[in-house]
Coordinates of C-alpha atoms and ligand atoms in Angstrom, one line a residue:
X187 CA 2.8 20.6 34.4
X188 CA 2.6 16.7 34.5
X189 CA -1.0 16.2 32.7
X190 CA -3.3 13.2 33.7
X191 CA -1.5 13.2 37.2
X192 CA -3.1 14.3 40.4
X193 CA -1.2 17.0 42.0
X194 CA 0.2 15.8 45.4
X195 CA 0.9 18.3 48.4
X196 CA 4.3 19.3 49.2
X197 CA 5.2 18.8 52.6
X198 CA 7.4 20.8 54.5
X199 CA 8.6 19.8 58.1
X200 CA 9.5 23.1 60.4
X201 CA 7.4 26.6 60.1
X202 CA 10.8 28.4 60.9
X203 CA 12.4 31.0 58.7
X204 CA 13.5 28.7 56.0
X205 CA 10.2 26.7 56.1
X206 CA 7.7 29.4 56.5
X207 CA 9.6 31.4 52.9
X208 CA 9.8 27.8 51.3
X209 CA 5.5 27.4 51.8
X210 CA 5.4 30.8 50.4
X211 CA 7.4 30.4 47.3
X212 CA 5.5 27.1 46.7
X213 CA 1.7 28.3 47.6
X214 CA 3.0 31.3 45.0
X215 CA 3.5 28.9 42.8
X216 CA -0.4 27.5 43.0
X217 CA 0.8 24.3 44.4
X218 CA -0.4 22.7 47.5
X219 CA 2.0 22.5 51.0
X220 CA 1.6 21.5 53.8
X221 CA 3.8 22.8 56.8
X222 CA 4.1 20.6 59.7
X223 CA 5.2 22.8 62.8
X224 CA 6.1 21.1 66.1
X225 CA 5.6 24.4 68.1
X226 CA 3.5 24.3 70.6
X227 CA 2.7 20.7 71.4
X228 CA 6.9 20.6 71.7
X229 CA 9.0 23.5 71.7
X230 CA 12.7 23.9 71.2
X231 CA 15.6 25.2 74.0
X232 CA 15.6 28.7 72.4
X233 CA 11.6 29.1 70.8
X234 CA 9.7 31.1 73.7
X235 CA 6.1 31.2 71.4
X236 CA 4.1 29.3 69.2
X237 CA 4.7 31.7 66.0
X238 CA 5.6 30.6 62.5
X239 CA 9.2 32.3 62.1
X240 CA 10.4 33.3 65.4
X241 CA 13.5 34.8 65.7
X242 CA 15.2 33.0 68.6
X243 CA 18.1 35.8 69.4
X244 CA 18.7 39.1 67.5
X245 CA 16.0 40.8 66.2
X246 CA 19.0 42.4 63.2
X247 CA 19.0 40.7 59.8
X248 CA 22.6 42.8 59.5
X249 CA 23.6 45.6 57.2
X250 CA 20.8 46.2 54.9
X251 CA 24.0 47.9 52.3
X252 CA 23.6 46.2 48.8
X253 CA 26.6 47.7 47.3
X254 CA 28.8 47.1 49.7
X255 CA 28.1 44.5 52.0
X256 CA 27.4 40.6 51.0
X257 CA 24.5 40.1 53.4
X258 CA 22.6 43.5 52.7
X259 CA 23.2 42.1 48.6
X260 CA 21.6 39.0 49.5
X261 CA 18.2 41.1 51.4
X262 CA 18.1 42.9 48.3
X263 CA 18.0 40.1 45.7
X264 CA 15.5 38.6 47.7
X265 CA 13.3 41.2 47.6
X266 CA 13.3 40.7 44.0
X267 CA 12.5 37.0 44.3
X268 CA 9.7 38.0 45.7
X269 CA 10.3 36.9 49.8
X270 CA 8.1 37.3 52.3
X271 CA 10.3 36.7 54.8
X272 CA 11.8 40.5 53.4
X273 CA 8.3 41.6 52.8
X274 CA 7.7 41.2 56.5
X275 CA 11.4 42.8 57.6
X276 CA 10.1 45.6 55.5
X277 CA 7.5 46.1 56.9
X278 CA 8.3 45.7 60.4
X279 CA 11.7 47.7 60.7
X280 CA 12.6 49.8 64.0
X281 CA 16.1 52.0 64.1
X282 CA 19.1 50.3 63.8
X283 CA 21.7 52.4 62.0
X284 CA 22.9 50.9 58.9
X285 CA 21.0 47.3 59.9
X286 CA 18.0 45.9 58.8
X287 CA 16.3 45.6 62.4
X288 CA 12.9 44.4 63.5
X289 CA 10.1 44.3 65.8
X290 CA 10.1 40.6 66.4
X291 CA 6.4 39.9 67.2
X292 CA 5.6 42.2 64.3
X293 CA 7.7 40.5 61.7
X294 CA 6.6 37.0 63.1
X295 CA 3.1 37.7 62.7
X296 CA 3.0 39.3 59.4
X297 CA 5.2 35.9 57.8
X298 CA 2.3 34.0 60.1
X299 CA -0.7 36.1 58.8
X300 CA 0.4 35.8 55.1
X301 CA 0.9 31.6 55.5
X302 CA -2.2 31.0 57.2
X303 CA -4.1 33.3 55.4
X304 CA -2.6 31.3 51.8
X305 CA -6.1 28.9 50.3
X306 CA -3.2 26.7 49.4
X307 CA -0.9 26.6 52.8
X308 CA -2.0 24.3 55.7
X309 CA -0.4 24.5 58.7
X310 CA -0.4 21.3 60.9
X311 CA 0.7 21.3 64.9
X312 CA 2.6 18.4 65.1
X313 CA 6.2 17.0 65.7
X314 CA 7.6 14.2 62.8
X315 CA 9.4 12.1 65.3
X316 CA 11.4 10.1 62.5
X317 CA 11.9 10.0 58.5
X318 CA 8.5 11.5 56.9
X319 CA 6.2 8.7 55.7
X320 CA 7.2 7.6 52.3
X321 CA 3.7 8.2 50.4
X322 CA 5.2 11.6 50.9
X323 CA 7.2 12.1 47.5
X324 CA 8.4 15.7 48.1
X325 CA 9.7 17.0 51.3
X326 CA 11.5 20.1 52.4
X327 CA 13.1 19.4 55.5
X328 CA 14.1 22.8 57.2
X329 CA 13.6 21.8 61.5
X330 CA 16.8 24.4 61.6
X331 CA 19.6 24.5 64.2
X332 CA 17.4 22.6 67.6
X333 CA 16.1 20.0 65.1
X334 CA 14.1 17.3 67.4
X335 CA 16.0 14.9 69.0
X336 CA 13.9 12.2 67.6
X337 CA 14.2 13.7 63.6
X338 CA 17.7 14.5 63.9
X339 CA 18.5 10.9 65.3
X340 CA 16.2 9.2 62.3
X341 CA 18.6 11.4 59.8
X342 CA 21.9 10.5 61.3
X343 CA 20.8 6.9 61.2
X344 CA 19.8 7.2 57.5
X345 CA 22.7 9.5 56.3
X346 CA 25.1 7.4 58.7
X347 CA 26.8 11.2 58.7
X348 CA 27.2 12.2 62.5
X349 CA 25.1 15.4 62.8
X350 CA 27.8 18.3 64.2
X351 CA 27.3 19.9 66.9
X352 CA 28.6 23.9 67.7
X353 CA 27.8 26.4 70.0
X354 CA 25.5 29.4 69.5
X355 CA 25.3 32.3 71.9
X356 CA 22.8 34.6 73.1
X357 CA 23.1 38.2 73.9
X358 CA 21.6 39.5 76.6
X359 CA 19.0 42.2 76.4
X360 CA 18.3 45.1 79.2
X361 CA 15.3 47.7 79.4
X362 CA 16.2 50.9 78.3
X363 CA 15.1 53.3 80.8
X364 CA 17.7 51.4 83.3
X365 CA 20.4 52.7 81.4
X366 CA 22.3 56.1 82.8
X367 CA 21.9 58.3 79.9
X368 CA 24.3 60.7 81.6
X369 CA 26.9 58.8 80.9
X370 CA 25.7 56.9 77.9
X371 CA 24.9 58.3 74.9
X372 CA 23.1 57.8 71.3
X373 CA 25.0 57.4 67.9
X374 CA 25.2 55.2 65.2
X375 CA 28.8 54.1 64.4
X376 CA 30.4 57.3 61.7
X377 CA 26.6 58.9 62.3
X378 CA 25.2 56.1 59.5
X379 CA 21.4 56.1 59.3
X380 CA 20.6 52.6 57.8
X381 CA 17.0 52.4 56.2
X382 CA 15.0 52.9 59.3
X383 CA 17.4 54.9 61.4
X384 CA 18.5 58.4 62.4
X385 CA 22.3 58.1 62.9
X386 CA 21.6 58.0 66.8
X387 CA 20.2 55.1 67.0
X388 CA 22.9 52.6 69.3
X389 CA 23.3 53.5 72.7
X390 CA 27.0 53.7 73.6
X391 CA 28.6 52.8 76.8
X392 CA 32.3 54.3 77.6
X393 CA 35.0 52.4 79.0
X394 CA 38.4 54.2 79.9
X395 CA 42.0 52.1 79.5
X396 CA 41.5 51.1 83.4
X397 CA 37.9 49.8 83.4
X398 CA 38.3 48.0 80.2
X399 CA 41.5 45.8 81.8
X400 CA 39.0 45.0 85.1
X401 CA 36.4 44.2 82.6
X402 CA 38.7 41.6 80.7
X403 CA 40.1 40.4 84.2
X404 CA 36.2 39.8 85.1
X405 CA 35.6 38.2 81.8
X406 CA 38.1 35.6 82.4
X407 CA 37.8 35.3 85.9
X408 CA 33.9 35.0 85.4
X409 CA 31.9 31.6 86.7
X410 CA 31.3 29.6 83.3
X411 CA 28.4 27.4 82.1
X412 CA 29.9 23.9 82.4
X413 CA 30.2 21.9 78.6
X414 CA 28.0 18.7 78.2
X415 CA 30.4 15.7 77.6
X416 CA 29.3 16.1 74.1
X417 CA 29.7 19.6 74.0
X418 CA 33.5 20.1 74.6
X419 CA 34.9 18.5 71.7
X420 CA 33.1 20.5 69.3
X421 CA 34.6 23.8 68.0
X422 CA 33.0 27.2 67.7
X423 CA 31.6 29.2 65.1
X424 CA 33.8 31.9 64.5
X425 CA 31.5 34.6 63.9
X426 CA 29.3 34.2 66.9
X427 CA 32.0 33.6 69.7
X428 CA 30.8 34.0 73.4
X429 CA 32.9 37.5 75.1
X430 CA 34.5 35.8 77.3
X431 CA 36.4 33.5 74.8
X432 CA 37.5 36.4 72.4
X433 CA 39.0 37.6 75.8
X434 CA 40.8 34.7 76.1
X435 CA 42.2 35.2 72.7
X436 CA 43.7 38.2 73.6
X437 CA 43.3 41.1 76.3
X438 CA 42.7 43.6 73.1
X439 CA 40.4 41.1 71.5
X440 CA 37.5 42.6 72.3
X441 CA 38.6 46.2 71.7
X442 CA 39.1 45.5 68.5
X443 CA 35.9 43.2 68.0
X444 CA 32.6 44.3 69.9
X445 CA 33.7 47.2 72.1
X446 CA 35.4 48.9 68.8
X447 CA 35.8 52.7 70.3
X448 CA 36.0 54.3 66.2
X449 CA 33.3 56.3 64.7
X450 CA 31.9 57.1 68.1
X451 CA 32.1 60.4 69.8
X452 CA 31.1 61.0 73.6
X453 CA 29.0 64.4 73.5
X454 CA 29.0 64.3 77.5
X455 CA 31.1 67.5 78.4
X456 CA 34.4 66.9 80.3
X457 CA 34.8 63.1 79.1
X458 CA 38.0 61.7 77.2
X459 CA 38.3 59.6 74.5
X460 CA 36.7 56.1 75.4
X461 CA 39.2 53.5 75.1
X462 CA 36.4 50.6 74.3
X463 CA 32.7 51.4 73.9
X464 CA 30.0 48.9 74.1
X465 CA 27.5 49.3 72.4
X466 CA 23.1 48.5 72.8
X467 CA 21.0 48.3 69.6
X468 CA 17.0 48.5 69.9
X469 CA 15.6 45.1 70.2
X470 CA 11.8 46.1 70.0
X471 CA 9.5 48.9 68.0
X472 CA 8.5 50.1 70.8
X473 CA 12.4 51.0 71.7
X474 CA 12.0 50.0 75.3
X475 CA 14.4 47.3 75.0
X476 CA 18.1 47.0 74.1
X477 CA 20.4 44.1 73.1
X478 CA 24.2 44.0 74.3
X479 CA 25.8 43.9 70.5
X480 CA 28.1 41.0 69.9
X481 CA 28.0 40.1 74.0
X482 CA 26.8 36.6 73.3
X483 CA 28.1 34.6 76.2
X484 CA 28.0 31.9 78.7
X485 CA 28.7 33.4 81.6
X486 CA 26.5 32.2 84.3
X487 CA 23.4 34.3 85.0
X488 CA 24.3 35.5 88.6
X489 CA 27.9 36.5 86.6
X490 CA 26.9 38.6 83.8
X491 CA 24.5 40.7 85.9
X492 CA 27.3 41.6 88.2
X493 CA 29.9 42.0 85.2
X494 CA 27.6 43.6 83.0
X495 CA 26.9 46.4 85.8
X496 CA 30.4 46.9 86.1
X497 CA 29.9 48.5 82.2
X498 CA 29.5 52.4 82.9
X499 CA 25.9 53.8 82.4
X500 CA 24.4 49.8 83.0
X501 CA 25.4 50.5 86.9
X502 CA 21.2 49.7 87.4
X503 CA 20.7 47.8 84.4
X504 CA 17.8 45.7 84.6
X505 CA 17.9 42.3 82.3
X506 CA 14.3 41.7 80.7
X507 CA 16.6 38.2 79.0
X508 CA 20.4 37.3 80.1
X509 CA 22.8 35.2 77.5
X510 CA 22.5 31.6 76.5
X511 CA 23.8 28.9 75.0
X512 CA 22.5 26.8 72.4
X513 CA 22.8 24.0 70.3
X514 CA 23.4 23.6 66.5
X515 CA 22.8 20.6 64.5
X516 CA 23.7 20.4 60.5
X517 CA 24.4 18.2 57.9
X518 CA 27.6 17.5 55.9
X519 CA 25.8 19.1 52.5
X520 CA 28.7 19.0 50.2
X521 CA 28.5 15.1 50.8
X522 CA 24.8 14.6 51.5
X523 CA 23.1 16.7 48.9
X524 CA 23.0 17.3 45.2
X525 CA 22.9 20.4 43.1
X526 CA 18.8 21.3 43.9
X527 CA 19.6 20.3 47.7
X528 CA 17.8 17.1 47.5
X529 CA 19.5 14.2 49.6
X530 CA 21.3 12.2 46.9
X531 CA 20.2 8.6 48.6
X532 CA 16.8 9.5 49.0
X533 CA 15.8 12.3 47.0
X534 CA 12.4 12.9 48.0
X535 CA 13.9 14.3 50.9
X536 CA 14.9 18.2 50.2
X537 CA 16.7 20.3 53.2
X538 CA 16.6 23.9 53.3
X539 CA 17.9 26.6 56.0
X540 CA 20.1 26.4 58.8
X541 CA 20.4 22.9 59.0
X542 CA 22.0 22.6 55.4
X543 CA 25.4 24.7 57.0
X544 CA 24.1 27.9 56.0
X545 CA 24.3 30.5 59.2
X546 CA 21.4 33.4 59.9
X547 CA 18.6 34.6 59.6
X548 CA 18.7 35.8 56.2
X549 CA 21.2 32.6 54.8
X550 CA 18.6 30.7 56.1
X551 CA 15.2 32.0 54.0
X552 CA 17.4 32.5 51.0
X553 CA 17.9 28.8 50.8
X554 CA 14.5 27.9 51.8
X555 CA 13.2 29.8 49.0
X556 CA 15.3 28.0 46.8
X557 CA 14.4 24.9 47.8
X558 CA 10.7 25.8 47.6
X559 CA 10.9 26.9 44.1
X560 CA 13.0 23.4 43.6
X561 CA 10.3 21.5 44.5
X562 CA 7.7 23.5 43.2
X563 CA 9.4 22.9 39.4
X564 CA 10.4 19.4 40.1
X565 CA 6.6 18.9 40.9
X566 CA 5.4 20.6 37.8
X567 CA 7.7 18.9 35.5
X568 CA 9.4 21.8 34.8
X569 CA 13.1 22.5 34.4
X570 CA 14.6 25.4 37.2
X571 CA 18.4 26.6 36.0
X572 CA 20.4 26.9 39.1
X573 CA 21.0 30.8 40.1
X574 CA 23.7 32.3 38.8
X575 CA 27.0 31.4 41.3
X576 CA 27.6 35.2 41.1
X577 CA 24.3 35.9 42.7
X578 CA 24.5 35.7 46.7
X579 CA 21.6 33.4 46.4
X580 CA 23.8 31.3 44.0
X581 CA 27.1 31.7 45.3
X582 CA 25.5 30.4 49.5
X583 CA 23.5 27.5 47.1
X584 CA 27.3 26.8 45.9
X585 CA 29.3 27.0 49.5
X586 CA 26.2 24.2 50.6
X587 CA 26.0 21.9 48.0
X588 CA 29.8 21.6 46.4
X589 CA 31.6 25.0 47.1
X590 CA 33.0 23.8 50.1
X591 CA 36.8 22.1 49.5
X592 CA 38.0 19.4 52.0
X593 CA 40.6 21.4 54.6
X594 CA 43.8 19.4 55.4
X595 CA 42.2 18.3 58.8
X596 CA 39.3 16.7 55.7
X597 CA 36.2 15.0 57.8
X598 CA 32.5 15.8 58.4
X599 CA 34.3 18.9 60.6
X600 CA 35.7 20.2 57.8
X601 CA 32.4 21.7 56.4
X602 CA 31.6 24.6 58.7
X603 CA 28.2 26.7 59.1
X604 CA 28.4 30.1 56.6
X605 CA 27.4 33.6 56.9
X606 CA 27.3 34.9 53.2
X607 CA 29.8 36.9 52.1
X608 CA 31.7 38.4 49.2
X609 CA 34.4 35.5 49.7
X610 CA 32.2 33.2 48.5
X611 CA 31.9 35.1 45.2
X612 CA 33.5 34.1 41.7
X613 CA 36.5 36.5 41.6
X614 CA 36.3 39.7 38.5
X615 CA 37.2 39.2 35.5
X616 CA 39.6 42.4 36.0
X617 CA 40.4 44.8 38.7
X618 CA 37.9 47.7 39.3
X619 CA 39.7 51.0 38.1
X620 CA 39.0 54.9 38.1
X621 CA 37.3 57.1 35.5
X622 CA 40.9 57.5 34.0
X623 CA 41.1 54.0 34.0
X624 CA 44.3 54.1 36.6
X625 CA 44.0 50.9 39.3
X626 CA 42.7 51.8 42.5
X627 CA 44.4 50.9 45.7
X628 CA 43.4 50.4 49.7
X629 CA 39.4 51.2 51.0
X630 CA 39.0 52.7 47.6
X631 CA 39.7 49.2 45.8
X632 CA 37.9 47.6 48.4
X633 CA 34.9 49.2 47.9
X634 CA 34.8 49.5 44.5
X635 CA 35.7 45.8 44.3
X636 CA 32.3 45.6 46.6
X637 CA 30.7 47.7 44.3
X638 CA 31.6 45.4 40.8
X639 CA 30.7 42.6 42.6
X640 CA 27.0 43.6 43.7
X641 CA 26.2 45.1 40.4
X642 CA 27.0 42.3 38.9
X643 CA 25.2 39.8 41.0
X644 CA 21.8 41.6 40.3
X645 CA 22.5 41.7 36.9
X646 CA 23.0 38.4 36.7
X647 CA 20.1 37.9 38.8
X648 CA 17.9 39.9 36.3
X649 CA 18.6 38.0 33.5
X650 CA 17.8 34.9 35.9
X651 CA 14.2 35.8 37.3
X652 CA 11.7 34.5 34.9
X653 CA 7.8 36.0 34.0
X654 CA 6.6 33.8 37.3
X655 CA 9.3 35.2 39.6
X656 CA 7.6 38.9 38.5
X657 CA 4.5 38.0 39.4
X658 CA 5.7 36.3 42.6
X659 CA 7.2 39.6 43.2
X660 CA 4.1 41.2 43.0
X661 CA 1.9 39.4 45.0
Ligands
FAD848 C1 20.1 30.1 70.1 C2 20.3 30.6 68.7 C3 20.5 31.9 68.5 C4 20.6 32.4 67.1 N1 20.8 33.7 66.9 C5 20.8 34.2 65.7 C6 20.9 35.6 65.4 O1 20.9 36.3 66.4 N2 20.9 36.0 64.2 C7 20.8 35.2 63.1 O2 20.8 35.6 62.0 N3 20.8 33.8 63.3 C8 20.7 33.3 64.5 N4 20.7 32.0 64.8 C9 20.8 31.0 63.7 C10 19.7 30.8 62.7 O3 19.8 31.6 61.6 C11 18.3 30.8 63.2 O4 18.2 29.7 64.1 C12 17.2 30.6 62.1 O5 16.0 30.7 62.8 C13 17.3 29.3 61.3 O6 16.2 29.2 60.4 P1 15.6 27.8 60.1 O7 14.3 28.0 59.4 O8 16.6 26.9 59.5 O9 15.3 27.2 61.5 P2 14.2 27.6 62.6 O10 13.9 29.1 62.4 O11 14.7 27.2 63.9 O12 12.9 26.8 62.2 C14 12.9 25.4 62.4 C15 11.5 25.0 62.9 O13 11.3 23.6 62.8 C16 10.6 23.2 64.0 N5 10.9 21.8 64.2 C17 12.1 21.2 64.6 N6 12.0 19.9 64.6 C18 10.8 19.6 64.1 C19 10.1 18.3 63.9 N7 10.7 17.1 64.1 N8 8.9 18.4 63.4 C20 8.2 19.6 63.2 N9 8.8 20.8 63.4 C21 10.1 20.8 63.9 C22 11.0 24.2 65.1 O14 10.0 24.3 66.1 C23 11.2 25.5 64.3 O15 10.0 26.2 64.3 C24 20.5 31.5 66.1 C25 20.4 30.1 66.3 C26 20.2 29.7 67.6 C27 20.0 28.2 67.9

């Protein structure tokens, strides 16, 4: 540590996911923060409370699979970097097949209770309507996706970088004992019981050849939200498209997306093969409410009851939230920030979560722990190697702050918002083979390519974590 120097307070603006991890890491770290949280004197168009890391839509942080999925890797390396944000999802899991699911208020208030309770976290209520004061020489900016008008415009201004602007959807959820369970049915896709399931744990709606085509035609028939001016030039984000424009991509879109009929089989006597199913996944612990999977949308309100009845078993659905539409604002980070995601032009200024381009939940505490133990070194005088790029952790840090290459169509669009994912990864150094050392070919390689991959991320990751991460960890 710096001797003969006072130790200042790191500030952090936004108590979100990535803020909330980012005070954690640093208060871990015996250093001072201070988290400035606009919520509730102002509130955003998605927040509904007051709490420190509310999850605004889903209440999945995705496949919880750390050999074989990126995303499930990532959970798992951040449990050994010590995360609360994963502490809490631990703690706070309801059934969800292979997912990691959660009871929202439940995880929320176990990341609040653990902040506030911190001697060395202070949490202050109030919005910072421009560029932090500039006696403040270390900041973690993480406001996330519906960054404050006034904040976001202060950044643009300073940057000169427009901020971008997508669309993110939300999926409606519907009380469970409105659903027909005489028609519906429970089962987890191929019977898979995740870390907190029982392999029955989606409910599954059937759709024959015939009410699947009405439910397209209804789909693209359906009355719309109207796009803002500002809105309709802006693309969308791939992985989170509203229903109703995967339909328009194609009438078997969705069949082969969302309302994927495979590893389900309906046990109600006397029924065929379903041609599409749809599938609910529990949104609360106390399993009385379920969300539409992948039905993000922006259907009107008055539109997706009546289509969403159409579904069979939802004939008396009742909606305890209908779908949305919301903004997203990021920054160009592969131009705007160097390697420790500092701003290059102004580098007390750190960013961390989903405003640095990464996309999630998960992407989005992963990189504000890294920038909370960036700052915590940098204010100790210490040196903190970058994570190895074949770590998750490392390989997302890369895609933000220089992995991203310039598409033909180059320009602040050309750097896109990014789920993690094993694409992102340094390639092998050879080909995964069998025990008689013959190369593998189809699922087989796939997985076991998967497989290579994850080992040697935590590996990597081992030799990474230091003595201090261990004790983090065991905090
Ligand atoms: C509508 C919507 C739905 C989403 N659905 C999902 C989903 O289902 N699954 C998923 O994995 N990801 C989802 N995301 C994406 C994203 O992962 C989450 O938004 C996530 O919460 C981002 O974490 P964050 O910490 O970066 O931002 P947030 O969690 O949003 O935290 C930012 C915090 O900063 C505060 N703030 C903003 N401006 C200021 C200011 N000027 N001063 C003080 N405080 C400020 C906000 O009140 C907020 O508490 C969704 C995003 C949106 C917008």
């Amino acid at each position: 540590m710096n001797a003969g120097r006072a130790i200042q307070a790191i500030h952090i603006v936004g108590g979100g996911l990535a803020g909330s991890e980012a005070a954690w890491q640093i208060g871990s770290r015996g250093l001072p923060v201070v988290v400035h949280e606009m919520r509730p004197t102002r509130s955003t168009a998605a927040h509904k409370t007051a709490a420190l890391a509310e999850l605004v839509c889903s209440n999945s942080f995705r496949s919880d699979d750390h050999e074989h999925n990126a995303v499930g890797l990532l959970h798992e390396e951040m449990r050994r970097l010590g995360s609360l944000v994963m502490r809490a999802a631990d703690a706070n899991q309801v059934p969800a097949g292979g997912a990691l699911a959660v009871d929202r208020d439940g995880f929320a208030a176990a990341v609040a209770g653990a902040i506030e309770a911190h001697s060395l976290i202070e949490v202050r209520r109030e919005e910072i309507a421009g560029l932090p004061p500039p006696e403040w020489n270390s900041v973690i900016v993480a406001t996330g996706p519906l960054t404050s008008p006034a904040l976001a415009e202060a950044i643009s201004s300073h940057t000169g970088e427009d901020a971008l602007a997508f669309f993110d959807a939300i999926a409606p959820i519907i009380y469970r004992d409105t659903i027909d369970m005489s028609v519906a049915w429970m089962q987890s896709r191929y019977d898979k019981a995740g870390p907190a399931g029982s392999g029955l744990d989606y409910i599954n709606c059937p759709l024959t050849r015939e009410q699947y085509g009405a439910f397209v035609d209804a789909l693209l028939a359906g009355d719309k939200v109207a796009f803002h001016k500002w809105e309709a030039t802006t693309p969308y984000f791939d992985g989170c498209l509203p229903i109703e424009i995967m339909a328009e991509r194609g009438r078997e879109t969705l069949r082969h997306g969302p309302m994927k009929p495979f590893g389900l089989t309906n046990p109600h006597p006397g029924t065929a093969k379903p041609y599409a199913v749809v599938q609910l996944r529990q949104d609360n612990r106390l399993g009385t409410l379920f969300n539409i999977v992948g039905f993000q949308t922006k259907l009107k309100h008055g539109e997706q009851v009546r289509i969403f009845r159409a579904i069979p078993g939802l004939e008396r659905a009742e909606f305890a939230r209908l779908g949305g539409l919301h903004r997203n604002t990021f920054i160009n980070s592969p131009r705007l920030l160097d390697a420790t995601l500092r701003l290059k032009t102004q580098p007390r200024l750190r960013f961390a979560g989903q405003i640095t381009g990464c996309e999630g939940y998960v992407e989005s505490a992963a990189i504000g722990l890294l920038a909370g133990r960036y700052a915590a070194a940098e204010m100790r005088g210490e040196a903190l190697p970058a994570p190895p790029p074949t770590t998750a952790i490392g390989a997302l840090l890369n895609h933000i702050t220089g992995g991203h290459i310039g598409s033909i169509d180059a320009g602040p669009r050309s750097y896109q918002p990014m789920n993690i994912n094993f694409g992102l990864f340094p390639p092998l150094a050879s080909a995964p083979k069998n025990d008689s050392g013959r190369r593998l070919r189809g699922v087989e390689k796939a997985l076991a390519k998967k497989r290579a991959l994850a080992c040697r991320a935590l590996e990597d990751l081992g030799n990474w974590i230091g003595d201090g991460d261990q004790a983090a960890a065991a905090e």
